[in-house]
Amino acid sequence: MMKFGIGQPVRRLEDTRLVRGQGRFQDDTHLHGQVYAVFLRSPHAHARIRSIDTRAALEAPGVVAIYTGADYAADGMGMPKATMPRKKADGSPMFAPQRPALVIDRVRYVGDPVAMVIAHSLAQAKDAAELVAVDYEALSSVTSTAAAAEPDSPRVWDENADNISHTYERGDRAATEAAFARAHHIVRRRYVITRVHAQYMEPRGALGSYDPGEDRFTLYADVNYPHRVRNMLANQVFKVPESKVRVVCHDVGGGFGIKGWQYIEHRLTLWAARKLGRPVRWTCERSETVMADEHGRDNIGEIELALDKDGVFIGLRLNMQANLGAYVASDRQLLTPFGMIGTVIGVYRTPCAYVRIDAVLSNTNPTAPYRGAGRPEAIYLIERAIEAAAQEMGIDPIDLRRRNIIPPAVMPYKSPLGPLYDCGEFEKGMDMALQAADHAGFAARQAESARRGKLRGFGLANAIEQAAGAQPEYAEIRFNPSGTAMLLMGTKTHGQGHETAFKQILHQRLGIDPREVQYIDGDTDRVAFGMGSNGSRSMVIGGSALVLASDKMVAKGKLIAAHLLEAAAADITFADGKFTVAGTDRAVTLKQVAMASFQPGRVPPGVEPGFFEHATFTPTHDTYPNSCHVCEVEIDPETGTVQLMSYLVVDDVGTVINPLTLKGQIHGGVAQGVGQILMEQVVYDPESGQLLTGSFMDYAMPRADTLCDITVTSKPVPTKFNVLGAKGAGEAGCVGALPSVMIAIMNALAPLGVRELDMPATSHRVWQAIQDARANQA
């Protein structure tokens, strides 16, 4: 058998069925007798609902039922809410408006659902939905983050004195003010982080059923954390024991954080299924996704960096406005601004820092974690501020970073904003990246580009992120009487290659042939517990739980092996899938021990028959994956077109389980970061609040020809905060891509006098910046 352990570049086992079309995605699941749901969504960004007339629609062919918010409320259904302790600036409780399943009185963004139309076929449901007459009274709206935060902006909620949900602070404000007071130089910049949408391969869906005999719900959905969805539905919506709700998730056609657990369609399909006595199916149309889904990012950061005369950082301040959208449906809406705070100092020694975040409500879709969930934004802010400081002080930007980078000698390093960096070799990673990118030869490449009439730019960014938060995760190993095994994991794969990586860990620890292991996840009836996949936690926490479960298997196996080999348990060693009597050639394989465990006569007294173990691991600290990204771009000054010429990453994600899938993760994250910088943006009309980027005709995304070759080199520094030494990799590529690409663009434009440019750096915006700079010089 080929090498299959930790560190081996094994091709993904799951790809065989996926490339053959044998995957089982949301749209592949159907139930007998299912009916089809369509949601009527608001065409207004803000409007009062005077009336909803469903009479004509109910008479349409094939219609089974039409439900409104009044029907949902009449059944006494619950509503999830945010529970994080947050307050407004005056100390009063945060204003966190819950999100109704169906709006009754007032819609607050384009896409807010007002009615659920159910029919025997999808076409019939669509036709009937057009017959539902809603009388709206249009109201003033505000979609821009900056505009919504203004005191005189239209109110999203009359009950709130302004559009600020709450204010969050961290750091030592007094010490930071003192540092700025004595600073030799202060750099101030305002950076806009645009609103984006995940645009995954398969749009969301939900298929709900209800069994009256068992009084039990089953939801088939494409979600990141099935157990948390189950708990939310049981405890907060239907108010029944968790055993009354099952959530099943098969293959997921991309997630990136947006396919979370707090969507109204989940509860509505189950609720309707119970009322109708038949399964109810909803599939999001591609043209509906940007209206129906949560969005990512959308904030404005005003960052200040204080330096002494030698260019040493002495303080950092950040005032940020984070757009939450129209509702705060759960703590999920608060994670992105919260997650951004800690790592905004980057990998640099900064004695004091203070951050203030105003959570802004607007007439837009709610925002939620999207790949990186605040860390790309944080690194974008600090790395661009460093470039600005270097420019203003006349210091080489690489040298400025080197003067302030955290050295290994001071590890563990306690950030003034809370995070504890336990390990890392940041300067070494930067040096490796500079050498691999041939930084010394950049001037020659820049000159060659100039001879062709092009502008060439170099961008470097040191990235770090706070990952794998201290929440538990579950793993279970079950052997069958034949000696084959089942591996059940509480995390949920949605494209990362979990089956392959977890089987590698299992093979490393137990020597099990991966072909004899059945992989199971995503089913709350089959897997006992799980927090799911988010925040680059699966390998770190789920993998550690698997190691602990494997250790339990070995411990029990030694007892059985000792009985079979007629030896003392203390004399049994285990390696390469075999139990051996120390100092002899007498041995039995793990598979033989597993088979014997189901035969009572072959099990020693006091040992329970069977061979199954489980473990739950909760880390004591977060982990801190880090990397150095280097990007070179070429710009055509006549058209503003930006072309990536090279891209390189030196990453430290701790112990590398599979170098091949790691590179895939990094490549994917870089692509999403590049997309946001160059072209991606959810845009609303500022006057009407209408969504202007609701389809692929309007929302641009990177293609293969947008990118260049991406070189990934690993420089692992394993953490001691978990038994694997892993730090997490799912979001690392995106964290460094935003700043490195934009810095390269600004470096290319600098000779023309372009000083400021916000994302997305589309060809038109770059061209316009060049024209403005030329006009100013003239």
PDB file of C-alpha atoms in Angstrom, residues 282-497:
ATOM      1  CA  TRP A 282     -37.119  24.787  -1.479  1.00  0.00           C
ATOM      2  CA  THR A 283     -34.228  25.391  -3.854  1.00  0.00           C
ATOM      3  CA  CYS A 284     -32.721  28.829  -4.145  1.00  0.00           C
ATOM      4  CA  GLU A 285     -32.650  30.075  -7.707  1.00  0.00           C
ATOM      5  CA  ARG A 286     -29.291  31.348  -8.936  1.00  0.00           C
ATOM      6  CA  SER A 287     -30.904  34.714  -9.624  1.00  0.00           C
ATOM      7  CA  GLU A 288     -32.234  34.701  -6.046  1.00  0.00           C
ATOM      8  CA  THR A 289     -29.034  33.961  -4.137  1.00  0.00           C
ATOM      9  CA  VAL A 290     -27.691  37.469  -3.608  1.00  0.00           C
ATOM     10  CA  MET A 291     -31.133  38.583  -2.386  1.00  0.00           C
ATOM     11  CA  ALA A 292     -31.670  35.513  -0.191  1.00  0.00           C
ATOM     12  CA  ASP A 293     -28.255  34.936   1.354  1.00  0.00           C
ATOM     13  CA  GLU A 294     -26.161  36.590   3.999  1.00  0.00           C
ATOM     14  CA  HIS A 295     -23.288  38.694   2.667  1.00  0.00           C
ATOM     15  CA  GLY A 296     -19.690  39.119   3.777  1.00  0.00           C
ATOM     16  CA  ARG A 297     -17.349  41.953   4.868  1.00  0.00           C
ATOM     17  CA  ASP A 298     -18.674  45.546   4.362  1.00  0.00           C
ATOM     18  CA  ASN A 299     -16.886  47.805   6.796  1.00  0.00           C
ATOM     19  CA  ILE A 300     -14.849  50.986   6.951  1.00  0.00           C
ATOM     20  CA  GLY A 301     -11.693  51.175   9.014  1.00  0.00           C
ATOM     21  CA  GLU A 302     -10.021  54.406  10.102  1.00  0.00           C
ATOM     22  CA  ILE A 303      -6.633  53.199  11.277  1.00  0.00           C
ATOM     23  CA  GLU A 304      -3.844  55.203  12.895  1.00  0.00           C
ATOM     24  CA  LEU A 305      -0.305  54.031  13.526  1.00  0.00           C
ATOM     25  CA  ALA A 306       2.031  55.896  15.884  1.00  0.00           C
ATOM     26  CA  LEU A 307       5.809  55.575  15.343  1.00  0.00           C
ATOM     27  CA  ASP A 308       8.910  56.906  17.049  1.00  0.00           C
ATOM     28  CA  LYS A 309      11.734  58.654  15.196  1.00  0.00           C
ATOM     29  CA  ASP A 310      13.298  55.296  14.250  1.00  0.00           C
ATOM     30  CA  GLY A 311      10.111  53.952  12.715  1.00  0.00           C
ATOM     31  CA  VAL A 312       9.276  51.697  15.660  1.00  0.00           C
ATOM     32  CA  PHE A 313       5.575  51.185  16.291  1.00  0.00           C
ATOM     33  CA  ILE A 314       4.459  52.554  19.652  1.00  0.00           C
ATOM     34  CA  GLY A 315       0.670  52.487  19.307  1.00  0.00           C
ATOM     35  CA  LEU A 316      -2.280  51.646  17.091  1.00  0.00           C
ATOM     36  CA  ARG A 317      -5.850  52.984  16.975  1.00  0.00           C
ATOM     37  CA  LEU A 318      -8.723  51.696  14.920  1.00  0.00           C
ATOM     38  CA  ASN A 319     -12.198  53.134  14.616  1.00  0.00           C
ATOM     39  CA  MET A 320     -14.372  50.934  12.472  1.00  0.00           C
ATOM     40  CA  GLN A 321     -17.910  50.920  11.158  1.00  0.00           C
ATOM     41  CA  ALA A 322     -19.157  47.383  10.518  1.00  0.00           C
ATOM     42  CA  ASN A 323     -22.350  46.911   8.520  1.00  0.00           C
ATOM     43  CA  LEU A 324     -24.587  44.243  10.080  1.00  0.00           C
ATOM     44  CA  GLY A 325     -27.462  44.652   7.615  1.00  0.00           C
ATOM     45  CA  ALA A 326     -31.097  45.010   8.647  1.00  0.00           C
ATOM     46  CA  TYR A 327     -31.276  42.301  11.337  1.00  0.00           C
ATOM     47  CA  VAL A 328     -29.173  40.683  14.041  1.00  0.00           C
ATOM     48  CA  ALA A 329     -30.621  37.200  13.805  1.00  0.00           C
ATOM     49  CA  SER A 330     -28.034  35.531  16.051  1.00  0.00           C
ATOM     50  CA  ASP A 331     -24.497  35.840  17.389  1.00  0.00           C
ATOM     51  CA  ARG A 332     -23.404  34.842  13.890  1.00  0.00           C
ATOM     52  CA  GLN A 333     -24.000  38.421  12.758  1.00  0.00           C
ATOM     53  CA  LEU A 334     -21.554  39.654  15.411  1.00  0.00           C
ATOM     54  CA  LEU A 335     -18.665  37.303  14.698  1.00  0.00           C
ATOM     55  CA  THR A 336     -16.995  39.183  11.858  1.00  0.00           C
ATOM     56  CA  PRO A 337     -16.429  42.534  13.602  1.00  0.00           C
ATOM     57  CA  PHE A 338     -15.579  40.697  16.812  1.00  0.00           C
ATOM     58  CA  GLY A 339     -13.096  38.393  15.089  1.00  0.00           C
ATOM     59  CA  MET A 340     -11.338  41.271  13.402  1.00  0.00           C
ATOM     60  CA  ILE A 341     -10.148  42.999  16.535  1.00  0.00           C
ATOM     61  CA  GLY A 342      -7.404  40.807  17.895  1.00  0.00           C
ATOM     62  CA  THR A 343      -5.147  40.396  14.881  1.00  0.00           C
ATOM     63  CA  VAL A 344      -5.188  43.971  13.589  1.00  0.00           C
ATOM     64  CA  ILE A 345      -1.700  44.462  15.075  1.00  0.00           C
ATOM     65  CA  GLY A 346      -0.535  41.814  12.619  1.00  0.00           C
ATOM     66  CA  VAL A 347       2.809  40.145  13.334  1.00  0.00           C
ATOM     67  CA  TYR A 348       4.330  43.323  14.719  1.00  0.00           C
ATOM     68  CA  ARG A 349       5.363  44.372  18.227  1.00  0.00           C
ATOM     69  CA  THR A 350       2.990  47.127  19.216  1.00  0.00           C
ATOM     70  CA  PRO A 351       3.012  48.028  22.940  1.00  0.00           C
ATOM     71  CA  CYS A 352      -0.519  49.371  23.091  1.00  0.00           C
ATOM     72  CA  ALA A 353      -3.608  49.451  20.937  1.00  0.00           C
ATOM     73  CA  TYR A 354      -7.216  50.510  21.130  1.00  0.00           C
ATOM     74  CA  VAL A 355     -10.080  49.465  18.870  1.00  0.00           C
ATOM     75  CA  ARG A 356     -13.627  50.766  18.703  1.00  0.00           C
ATOM     76  CA  ILE A 357     -16.232  49.197  16.441  1.00  0.00           C
ATOM     77  CA  ASP A 358     -19.657  50.659  15.730  1.00  0.00           C
ATOM     78  CA  ALA A 359     -22.046  47.950  14.518  1.00  0.00           C
ATOM     79  CA  VAL A 360     -24.203  49.662  11.887  1.00  0.00           C
ATOM     80  CA  LEU A 361     -27.706  48.659  10.813  1.00  0.00           C
ATOM     81  CA  SER A 362     -28.721  49.309   7.197  1.00  0.00           C
ATOM     82  CA  ASN A 363     -31.341  48.358   4.616  1.00  0.00           C
ATOM     83  CA  THR A 364     -29.257  45.464   3.328  1.00  0.00           C
ATOM     84  CA  ASN A 365     -28.966  41.714   3.761  1.00  0.00           C
ATOM     85  CA  PRO A 366     -27.495  40.675   7.098  1.00  0.00           C
ATOM     86  CA  THR A 367     -23.745  40.091   7.015  1.00  0.00           C
ATOM     87  CA  ALA A 368     -22.063  37.015   8.466  1.00  0.00           C
ATOM     88  CA  PRO A 369     -18.704  35.234   8.465  1.00  0.00           C
ATOM     89  CA  TYR A 370     -17.207  34.849   5.013  1.00  0.00           C
ATOM     90  CA  ARG A 371     -13.856  33.152   4.432  1.00  0.00           C
ATOM     91  CA  GLY A 372     -11.548  34.735   6.999  1.00  0.00           C
ATOM     92  CA  ALA A 373     -14.378  36.370   8.951  1.00  0.00           C
ATOM     93  CA  GLY A 374     -12.609  39.596   9.853  1.00  0.00           C
ATOM     94  CA  ARG A 375      -9.001  38.492   9.648  1.00  0.00           C
ATOM     95  CA  PRO A 376      -8.491  39.476   5.968  1.00  0.00           C
ATOM     96  CA  GLU A 377      -9.946  42.869   6.811  1.00  0.00           C
ATOM     97  CA  ALA A 378      -7.655  43.277   9.819  1.00  0.00           C
ATOM     98  CA  ILE A 379      -4.483  42.398   7.915  1.00  0.00           C
ATOM     99  CA  TYR A 380      -5.565  44.599   5.020  1.00  0.00           C
ATOM    100  CA  LEU A 381      -5.794  47.552   7.408  1.00  0.00           C
ATOM    101  CA  ILE A 382      -2.451  47.075   9.167  1.00  0.00           C
ATOM    102  CA  GLU A 383      -0.431  46.177   6.075  1.00  0.00           C
ATOM    103  CA  ARG A 384      -1.723  49.126   4.060  1.00  0.00           C
ATOM    104  CA  ALA A 385      -1.081  51.421   7.030  1.00  0.00           C
ATOM    105  CA  ILE A 386       2.507  50.172   7.176  1.00  0.00           C
ATOM    106  CA  GLU A 387       2.966  50.946   3.483  1.00  0.00           C
ATOM    107  CA  ALA A 388       1.605  54.444   4.067  1.00  0.00           C
ATOM    108  CA  ALA A 389       3.892  54.985   7.059  1.00  0.00           C
ATOM    109  CA  ALA A 390       6.926  53.840   5.082  1.00  0.00           C
ATOM    110  CA  GLN A 391       6.057  56.238   2.280  1.00  0.00           C
ATOM    111  CA  GLU A 392       5.537  59.209   4.601  1.00  0.00           C
ATOM    112  CA  MET A 393       8.694  58.558   6.611  1.00  0.00           C
ATOM    113  CA  GLY A 394      10.910  57.676   3.659  1.00  0.00           C
ATOM    114  CA  ILE A 395      11.668  54.180   4.948  1.00  0.00           C
ATOM    115  CA  ASP A 396      11.765  51.066   2.790  1.00  0.00           C
ATOM    116  CA  PRO A 397       8.517  49.186   3.592  1.00  0.00           C
ATOM    117  CA  ILE A 398      10.302  45.848   3.963  1.00  0.00           C
ATOM    118  CA  ASP A 399      12.780  47.429   6.361  1.00  0.00           C
ATOM    119  CA  LEU A 400       9.951  49.030   8.331  1.00  0.00           C
ATOM    120  CA  ARG A 401       8.345  45.635   8.761  1.00  0.00           C
ATOM    121  CA  ARG A 402      11.661  44.117   9.785  1.00  0.00           C
ATOM    122  CA  ARG A 403      12.161  46.762  12.505  1.00  0.00           C
ATOM    123  CA  ASN A 404       8.840  45.864  14.090  1.00  0.00           C
ATOM    124  CA  ILE A 405       8.275  42.173  13.441  1.00  0.00           C
ATOM    125  CA  ILE A 406       7.817  39.917  16.481  1.00  0.00           C
ATOM    126  CA  PRO A 407      10.895  37.679  16.910  1.00  0.00           C
ATOM    127  CA  PRO A 408      10.707  34.056  18.097  1.00  0.00           C
ATOM    128  CA  ALA A 409      12.723  34.993  21.178  1.00  0.00           C
ATOM    129  CA  VAL A 410       9.779  36.844  22.731  1.00  0.00           C
ATOM    130  CA  MET A 411       7.289  34.028  22.161  1.00  0.00           C
ATOM    131  CA  PRO A 412       4.751  33.513  23.573  1.00  0.00           C
ATOM    132  CA  TYR A 413       3.742  37.067  22.718  1.00  0.00           C
ATOM    133  CA  LYS A 414       0.678  38.599  24.353  1.00  0.00           C
ATOM    134  CA  SER A 415      -0.991  41.070  22.031  1.00  0.00           C
ATOM    135  CA  PRO A 416      -2.277  44.302  23.587  1.00  0.00           C
ATOM    136  CA  LEU A 417      -5.657  43.331  22.132  1.00  0.00           C
ATOM    137  CA  GLY A 418      -5.749  39.930  23.811  1.00  0.00           C
ATOM    138  CA  PRO A 419      -4.506  37.151  21.500  1.00  0.00           C
ATOM    139  CA  LEU A 420      -1.592  35.019  22.646  1.00  0.00           C
ATOM    140  CA  TYR A 421       0.796  34.166  19.817  1.00  0.00           C
ATOM    141  CA  ASP A 422       2.396  30.969  21.105  1.00  0.00           C
ATOM    142  CA  CYS A 423       4.864  30.387  18.267  1.00  0.00           C
ATOM    143  CA  GLY A 424       5.929  31.580  14.848  1.00  0.00           C
ATOM    144  CA  GLU A 425       8.962  32.570  12.805  1.00  0.00           C
ATOM    145  CA  PHE A 426       7.564  35.594  11.027  1.00  0.00           C
ATOM    146  CA  GLU A 427      10.786  37.219   9.832  1.00  0.00           C
ATOM    147  CA  LYS A 428      12.147  33.921   8.555  1.00  0.00           C
ATOM    148  CA  GLY A 429       8.954  33.418   6.565  1.00  0.00           C
ATOM    149  CA  MET A 430       9.266  36.911   5.103  1.00  0.00           C
ATOM    150  CA  ASP A 431      12.883  36.307   4.144  1.00  0.00           C
ATOM    151  CA  MET A 432      11.986  33.003   2.497  1.00  0.00           C
ATOM    152  CA  ALA A 433       9.251  34.735   0.518  1.00  0.00           C
ATOM    153  CA  LEU A 434      11.512  37.596  -0.581  1.00  0.00           C
ATOM    154  CA  GLN A 435      14.163  35.193  -1.785  1.00  0.00           C
ATOM    155  CA  ALA A 436      11.731  32.863  -3.546  1.00  0.00           C
ATOM    156  CA  ALA A 437      10.053  35.841  -5.245  1.00  0.00           C
ATOM    157  CA  ASP A 438      13.447  37.217  -6.354  1.00  0.00           C
ATOM    158  CA  HIS A 439      12.804  40.573  -4.744  1.00  0.00           C
ATOM    159  CA  ALA A 440      16.355  41.605  -5.645  1.00  0.00           C
ATOM    160  CA  GLY A 441      15.522  41.259  -9.335  1.00  0.00           C
ATOM    161  CA  PHE A 442      12.284  43.258  -9.193  1.00  0.00           C
ATOM    162  CA  ALA A 443      13.861  46.512 -10.430  1.00  0.00           C
ATOM    163  CA  ALA A 444      14.979  44.778 -13.624  1.00  0.00           C
ATOM    164  CA  ARG A 445      11.511  43.301 -14.165  1.00  0.00           C
ATOM    165  CA  GLN A 446       9.938  46.696 -13.503  1.00  0.00           C
ATOM    166  CA  ALA A 447      12.226  48.300 -16.088  1.00  0.00           C
ATOM    167  CA  GLU A 448      11.363  45.619 -18.631  1.00  0.00           C
ATOM    168  CA  SER A 449       7.654  46.250 -18.073  1.00  0.00           C
ATOM    169  CA  ALA A 450       8.226  49.992 -18.522  1.00  0.00           C
ATOM    170  CA  ARG A 451       9.848  49.359 -21.915  1.00  0.00           C
ATOM    171  CA  ARG A 452       6.555  47.772 -22.954  1.00  0.00           C
ATOM    172  CA  GLY A 453       4.584  50.726 -21.618  1.00  0.00           C
ATOM    173  CA  LYS A 454       3.350  48.886 -18.529  1.00  0.00           C
ATOM    174  CA  LEU A 455       3.533  49.668 -14.815  1.00  0.00           C
ATOM    175  CA  ARG A 456       4.834  46.904 -12.586  1.00  0.00           C
ATOM    176  CA  GLY A 457       4.209  46.719  -8.858  1.00  0.00           C
ATOM    177  CA  PHE A 458       5.470  44.603  -5.967  1.00  0.00           C
ATOM    178  CA  GLY A 459       3.309  43.814  -2.943  1.00  0.00           C
ATOM    179  CA  LEU A 460       4.222  41.998   0.232  1.00  0.00           C
ATOM    180  CA  ALA A 461       2.002  41.328   3.216  1.00  0.00           C
ATOM    181  CA  ASN A 462       2.619  39.429   6.421  1.00  0.00           C
ATOM    182  CA  ALA A 463      -0.607  37.772   7.517  1.00  0.00           C
ATOM    183  CA  ILE A 464      -1.755  36.185  10.742  1.00  0.00           C
ATOM    184  CA  GLU A 465      -5.183  35.021  11.819  1.00  0.00           C
ATOM    185  CA  GLN A 466      -6.924  33.870  14.940  1.00  0.00           C
ATOM    186  CA  ALA A 467      -8.316  30.405  14.226  1.00  0.00           C
ATOM    187  CA  ALA A 468      -9.791  27.284  15.793  1.00  0.00           C
ATOM    188  CA  GLY A 469     -11.505  28.920  18.752  1.00  0.00           C
ATOM    189  CA  ALA A 470     -11.836  27.083  22.030  1.00  0.00           C
ATOM    190  CA  GLN A 471     -14.974  25.048  21.350  1.00  0.00           C
ATOM    191  CA  PRO A 472     -15.251  21.256  21.562  1.00  0.00           C
ATOM    192  CA  GLU A 473     -15.237  18.807  18.683  1.00  0.00           C
ATOM    193  CA  TYR A 474     -16.059  15.121  18.442  1.00  0.00           C
ATOM    194  CA  ALA A 475     -14.592  12.039  16.786  1.00  0.00           C
ATOM    195  CA  GLU A 476     -15.640   8.402  16.984  1.00  0.00           C
ATOM    196  CA  ILE A 477     -14.102   5.174  15.700  1.00  0.00           C
ATOM    197  CA  ARG A 478     -16.314   2.085  15.412  1.00  0.00           C
ATOM    198  CA  PHE A 479     -15.026  -1.294  14.317  1.00  0.00           C
ATOM    199  CA  ASN A 480     -17.276  -3.895  12.761  1.00  0.00           C
ATOM    200  CA  PRO A 481     -17.002  -7.610  13.671  1.00  0.00           C
ATOM    201  CA  SER A 482     -15.220  -8.165  10.335  1.00  0.00           C
ATOM    202  CA  GLY A 483     -12.413  -5.810  11.326  1.00  0.00           C
ATOM    203  CA  THR A 484     -13.407  -2.951   9.052  1.00  0.00           C
ATOM    204  CA  ALA A 485     -14.134   0.422  10.623  1.00  0.00           C
ATOM    205  CA  MET A 486     -16.337   3.473  10.569  1.00  0.00           C
ATOM    206  CA  LEU A 487     -14.993   6.964  11.228  1.00  0.00           C
ATOM    207  CA  LEU A 488     -17.590   9.479  12.428  1.00  0.00           C
ATOM    208  CA  MET A 489     -16.642  13.150  12.687  1.00  0.00           C
ATOM    209  CA  GLY A 490     -18.529  16.089  14.152  1.00  0.00           C
ATOM    210  CA  THR A 491     -17.057  18.536  11.666  1.00  0.00           C
ATOM    211  CA  LYS A 492     -18.731  18.834   8.253  1.00  0.00           C
ATOM    212  CA  THR A 493     -16.812  18.835   5.015  1.00  0.00           C
ATOM    213  CA  HIS A 494     -17.940  21.264   2.343  1.00  0.00           C
ATOM    214  CA  GLY A 495     -15.129  20.793  -0.142  1.00  0.00           C
ATOM    215  CA  GLN A 496     -11.988  20.753   2.020  1.00  0.00           C
ATOM    216  CA  GLY A 497     -11.155  17.047   1.655  1.00  0.00           C
TER     217      GLY A 497
END
